[in-house]
Amino acid sequence: NAGNTCTHSEGSIVGSLEFCLGALNTKMVMVLGHTACGAIKGATKTFLQSKTVRPAKAARALDALLQGLSVVASKSAEELGPNATEEQIASHAVKLNIFHTIDFLL
């Protein structure tokens, strides 16, 4: 799924995990990310633009997805400091998003 997102508890991903853990007795769930994630790059760009321009209301599902992922871009930018490039922020955000997803699922 785009950006490794699990945005709400009633979503199909969370429901599928509940089924695997409960009905199938799955012992391990792995949350992975990958380099050069387009969704995280888009979320980083959306986050950085929102610092200078008031963000528009999400017109499409993709816009809402990117805005939802901007929390990890924000945290990444905060951790890396004001001199970080967009590419550095996005790269770090990929890693942070894994932990953000794990926290959501727990």
JSON list of C-alpha atoms in Angstrom, two decimals:
[
{"chain": "A", "resi": 1, "resn": "ASN", "atom": "CA", "xyz": [0.00, 0.00, 0.00]},
{"chain": "A", "resi": 2, "resn": "ALA", "atom": "CA", "xyz": [1.13, 3.55, -0.65]},
{"chain": "A", "resi": 3, "resn": "GLY", "atom": "CA", "xyz": [3.36, 4.92, 2.05]},
{"chain": "A", "resi": 4, "resn": "ASN", "atom": "CA", "xyz": [2.93, 1.91, 4.31]},
{"chain": "A", "resi": 5, "resn": "THR", "atom": "CA", "xyz": [-0.18, 3.53, 5.72]},
{"chain": "A", "resi": 6, "resn": "CYS", "atom": "CA", "xyz": [-2.67, 2.23, 8.24]},
{"chain": "A", "resi": 7, "resn": "THR", "atom": "CA", "xyz": [-4.70, 5.36, 8.75]},
{"chain": "A", "resi": 8, "resn": "HIS", "atom": "CA", "xyz": [-7.68, 4.10, 10.73]},
{"chain": "A", "resi": 9, "resn": "SER", "atom": "CA", "xyz": [-8.56, 1.08, 12.78]},
{"chain": "A", "resi": 10, "resn": "GLU", "atom": "CA", "xyz": [-11.45, -0.04, 10.59]},
{"chain": "A", "resi": 11, "resn": "GLY", "atom": "CA", "xyz": [-9.36, -0.20, 7.41]},
{"chain": "A", "resi": 12, "resn": "SER", "atom": "CA", "xyz": [-8.80, -3.36, 5.40]},
{"chain": "A", "resi": 13, "resn": "ILE", "atom": "CA", "xyz": [-5.14, -3.60, 6.37]},
{"chain": "A", "resi": 14, "resn": "VAL", "atom": "CA", "xyz": [-5.85, -3.53, 10.08]},
{"chain": "A", "resi": 15, "resn": "GLY", "atom": "CA", "xyz": [-8.77, -5.93, 9.63]},
{"chain": "A", "resi": 16, "resn": "SER", "atom": "CA", "xyz": [-6.56, -8.31, 7.67]},
{"chain": "A", "resi": 17, "resn": "LEU", "atom": "CA", "xyz": [-3.94, -8.21, 10.42]},
{"chain": "A", "resi": 18, "resn": "GLU", "atom": "CA", "xyz": [-6.58, -8.90, 13.07]},
{"chain": "A", "resi": 19, "resn": "PHE", "atom": "CA", "xyz": [-7.74, -11.92, 11.06]},
{"chain": "A", "resi": 20, "resn": "CYS", "atom": "CA", "xyz": [-4.19, -13.23, 10.60]},
{"chain": "A", "resi": 21, "resn": "LEU", "atom": "CA", "xyz": [-3.34, -12.82, 14.26]},
{"chain": "A", "resi": 22, "resn": "GLY", "atom": "CA", "xyz": [-6.63, -14.10, 15.64]},
{"chain": "A", "resi": 23, "resn": "ALA", "atom": "CA", "xyz": [-7.99, -16.71, 13.26]},
{"chain": "A", "resi": 24, "resn": "LEU", "atom": "CA", "xyz": [-4.74, -17.93, 11.76]},
{"chain": "A", "resi": 25, "resn": "ASN", "atom": "CA", "xyz": [-2.63, -17.60, 14.91]},
{"chain": "A", "resi": 26, "resn": "THR", "atom": "CA", "xyz": [0.15, -15.73, 13.09]},
{"chain": "A", "resi": 27, "resn": "LYS", "atom": "CA", "xyz": [3.15, -15.29, 15.37]},
{"chain": "A", "resi": 28, "resn": "MET", "atom": "CA", "xyz": [4.91, -12.38, 13.68]},
{"chain": "A", "resi": 29, "resn": "VAL", "atom": "CA", "xyz": [3.94, -9.25, 11.75]},
{"chain": "A", "resi": 30, "resn": "MET", "atom": "CA", "xyz": [6.66, -7.39, 9.87]},
{"chain": "A", "resi": 31, "resn": "VAL", "atom": "CA", "xyz": [6.36, -3.72, 9.03]},
{"chain": "A", "resi": 32, "resn": "LEU", "atom": "CA", "xyz": [8.72, -2.74, 6.24]},
{"chain": "A", "resi": 33, "resn": "GLY", "atom": "CA", "xyz": [9.64, 0.37, 4.33]},
{"chain": "A", "resi": 34, "resn": "HIS", "atom": "CA", "xyz": [11.76, 0.98, 1.26]},
{"chain": "A", "resi": 35, "resn": "THR", "atom": "CA", "xyz": [14.12, 3.61, -0.03]},
{"chain": "A", "resi": 36, "resn": "ALA", "atom": "CA", "xyz": [12.87, 6.25, -2.44]},
{"chain": "A", "resi": 37, "resn": "CYS", "atom": "CA", "xyz": [9.24, 5.79, -1.37]},
{"chain": "A", "resi": 38, "resn": "GLY", "atom": "CA", "xyz": [7.14, 7.99, -3.64]},
{"chain": "A", "resi": 39, "resn": "ALA", "atom": "CA", "xyz": [4.40, 8.47, -1.07]},
{"chain": "A", "resi": 40, "resn": "ILE", "atom": "CA", "xyz": [6.88, 9.65, 1.56]},
{"chain": "A", "resi": 41, "resn": "LYS", "atom": "CA", "xyz": [8.57, 11.93, -0.99]},
{"chain": "A", "resi": 42, "resn": "GLY", "atom": "CA", "xyz": [5.16, 13.41, -1.81]},
{"chain": "A", "resi": 43, "resn": "ALA", "atom": "CA", "xyz": [4.29, 13.78, 1.87]},
{"chain": "A", "resi": 44, "resn": "THR", "atom": "CA", "xyz": [7.61, 15.54, 2.50]},
{"chain": "A", "resi": 45, "resn": "LYS", "atom": "CA", "xyz": [6.96, 17.93, -0.36]},
{"chain": "A", "resi": 46, "resn": "THR", "atom": "CA", "xyz": [3.42, 18.55, 0.94]},
{"chain": "A", "resi": 47, "resn": "PHE", "atom": "CA", "xyz": [4.75, 19.19, 4.46]},
{"chain": "A", "resi": 48, "resn": "LEU", "atom": "CA", "xyz": [7.46, 21.60, 3.28]},
{"chain": "A", "resi": 49, "resn": "GLN", "atom": "CA", "xyz": [4.99, 23.50, 1.08]},
{"chain": "A", "resi": 50, "resn": "SER", "atom": "CA", "xyz": [2.57, 23.79, 4.01]},
{"chain": "A", "resi": 51, "resn": "LYS", "atom": "CA", "xyz": [5.23, 25.73, 5.93]},
{"chain": "A", "resi": 52, "resn": "THR", "atom": "CA", "xyz": [5.09, 28.56, 3.38]},
{"chain": "A", "resi": 53, "resn": "VAL", "atom": "CA", "xyz": [1.62, 28.22, 1.84]},
{"chain": "A", "resi": 54, "resn": "ARG", "atom": "CA", "xyz": [-1.60, 27.44, 3.64]},
{"chain": "A", "resi": 55, "resn": "PRO", "atom": "CA", "xyz": [-2.45, 23.82, 2.80]},
{"chain": "A", "resi": 56, "resn": "ALA", "atom": "CA", "xyz": [-5.49, 23.34, 0.61]},
{"chain": "A", "resi": 57, "resn": "LYS", "atom": "CA", "xyz": [-8.28, 20.99, 1.60]},
{"chain": "A", "resi": 58, "resn": "ALA", "atom": "CA", "xyz": [-7.54, 17.54, 0.26]},
{"chain": "A", "resi": 59, "resn": "ALA", "atom": "CA", "xyz": [-9.39, 17.27, -3.03]},
{"chain": "A", "resi": 60, "resn": "ARG", "atom": "CA", "xyz": [-8.38, 13.72, -3.86]},
{"chain": "A", "resi": 61, "resn": "ALA", "atom": "CA", "xyz": [-7.71, 10.58, -1.85]},
{"chain": "A", "resi": 62, "resn": "LEU", "atom": "CA", "xyz": [-4.02, 10.91, -2.73]},
{"chain": "A", "resi": 63, "resn": "ASP", "atom": "CA", "xyz": [-3.91, 14.43, -1.28]},
{"chain": "A", "resi": 64, "resn": "ALA", "atom": "CA", "xyz": [-5.44, 13.15, 1.96]},
{"chain": "A", "resi": 65, "resn": "LEU", "atom": "CA", "xyz": [-2.93, 10.30, 2.06]},
{"chain": "A", "resi": 66, "resn": "LEU", "atom": "CA", "xyz": [0.00, 12.69, 1.63]},
{"chain": "A", "resi": 67, "resn": "GLN", "atom": "CA", "xyz": [-1.34, 15.06, 4.26]},
{"chain": "A", "resi": 68, "resn": "GLY", "atom": "CA", "xyz": [-1.77, 12.12, 6.63]},
{"chain": "A", "resi": 69, "resn": "LEU", "atom": "CA", "xyz": [1.83, 11.07, 6.08]},
{"chain": "A", "resi": 70, "resn": "SER", "atom": "CA", "xyz": [3.13, 14.58, 6.61]},
{"chain": "A", "resi": 71, "resn": "VAL", "atom": "CA", "xyz": [3.36, 13.86, 10.36]},
{"chain": "A", "resi": 72, "resn": "VAL", "atom": "CA", "xyz": [6.42, 11.67, 9.71]},
{"chain": "A", "resi": 73, "resn": "ALA", "atom": "CA", "xyz": [7.90, 14.28, 7.39]},
{"chain": "A", "resi": 74, "resn": "SER", "atom": "CA", "xyz": [7.41, 16.88, 10.10]},
{"chain": "A", "resi": 75, "resn": "LYS", "atom": "CA", "xyz": [9.11, 14.71, 12.70]},
{"chain": "A", "resi": 76, "resn": "SER", "atom": "CA", "xyz": [11.93, 13.96, 10.28]},
{"chain": "A", "resi": 77, "resn": "ALA", "atom": "CA", "xyz": [12.49, 17.65, 9.57]},
{"chain": "A", "resi": 78, "resn": "GLU", "atom": "CA", "xyz": [12.47, 18.40, 13.29]},
{"chain": "A", "resi": 79, "resn": "GLU", "atom": "CA", "xyz": [15.02, 15.68, 14.03]},
{"chain": "A", "resi": 80, "resn": "LEU", "atom": "CA", "xyz": [17.35, 16.65, 11.16]},
{"chain": "A", "resi": 81, "resn": "GLY", "atom": "CA", "xyz": [17.23, 20.41, 11.77]},
{"chain": "A", "resi": 82, "resn": "PRO", "atom": "CA", "xyz": [16.78, 23.47, 9.58]},
{"chain": "A", "resi": 83, "resn": "ASN", "atom": "CA", "xyz": [19.63, 22.75, 7.15]},
{"chain": "A", "resi": 84, "resn": "ALA", "atom": "CA", "xyz": [18.30, 19.38, 6.00]},
{"chain": "A", "resi": 85, "resn": "THR", "atom": "CA", "xyz": [17.40, 19.04, 2.33]},
{"chain": "A", "resi": 86, "resn": "GLU", "atom": "CA", "xyz": [14.07, 17.74, 1.08]},
{"chain": "A", "resi": 87, "resn": "GLU", "atom": "CA", "xyz": [15.79, 14.52, 0.01]},
{"chain": "A", "resi": 88, "resn": "GLN", "atom": "CA", "xyz": [17.37, 14.02, 3.46]},
{"chain": "A", "resi": 89, "resn": "ILE", "atom": "CA", "xyz": [14.05, 14.66, 5.19]},
{"chain": "A", "resi": 90, "resn": "ALA", "atom": "CA", "xyz": [12.24, 12.18, 2.93]},
{"chain": "A", "resi": 91, "resn": "SER", "atom": "CA", "xyz": [14.93, 9.53, 3.39]},
{"chain": "A", "resi": 92, "resn": "HIS", "atom": "CA", "xyz": [14.77, 9.82, 7.18]},
{"chain": "A", "resi": 93, "resn": "ALA", "atom": "CA", "xyz": [10.95, 9.93, 7.08]},
{"chain": "A", "resi": 94, "resn": "VAL", "atom": "CA", "xyz": [10.90, 6.50, 5.42]},
{"chain": "A", "resi": 95, "resn": "LYS", "atom": "CA", "xyz": [12.55, 5.07, 8.53]},
{"chain": "A", "resi": 96, "resn": "LEU", "atom": "CA", "xyz": [10.35, 7.04, 10.92]},
{"chain": "A", "resi": 97, "resn": "ASN", "atom": "CA", "xyz": [7.24, 5.89, 9.08]},
{"chain": "A", "resi": 98, "resn": "ILE", "atom": "CA", "xyz": [8.01, 2.27, 9.91]},
{"chain": "A", "resi": 99, "resn": "PHE", "atom": "CA", "xyz": [8.01, 3.07, 13.62]},
{"chain": "A", "resi": 100, "resn": "HIS", "atom": "CA", "xyz": [4.97, 5.33, 13.23]},
{"chain": "A", "resi": 101, "resn": "THR", "atom": "CA", "xyz": [3.08, 2.42, 11.64]},
{"chain": "A", "resi": 102, "resn": "ILE", "atom": "CA", "xyz": [4.20, -0.01, 14.35]},
{"chain": "A", "resi": 103, "resn": "ASP", "atom": "CA", "xyz": [3.03, 2.43, 17.05]},
{"chain": "A", "resi": 104, "resn": "PHE", "atom": "CA", "xyz": [-0.35, 2.74, 15.32]},
{"chain": "A", "resi": 105, "resn": "LEU", "atom": "CA", "xyz": [-0.79, -1.01, 15.11]},
{"chain": "A", "resi": 106, "resn": "LEU", "atom": "CA", "xyz": [0.12, -1.56, 18.75]}
]
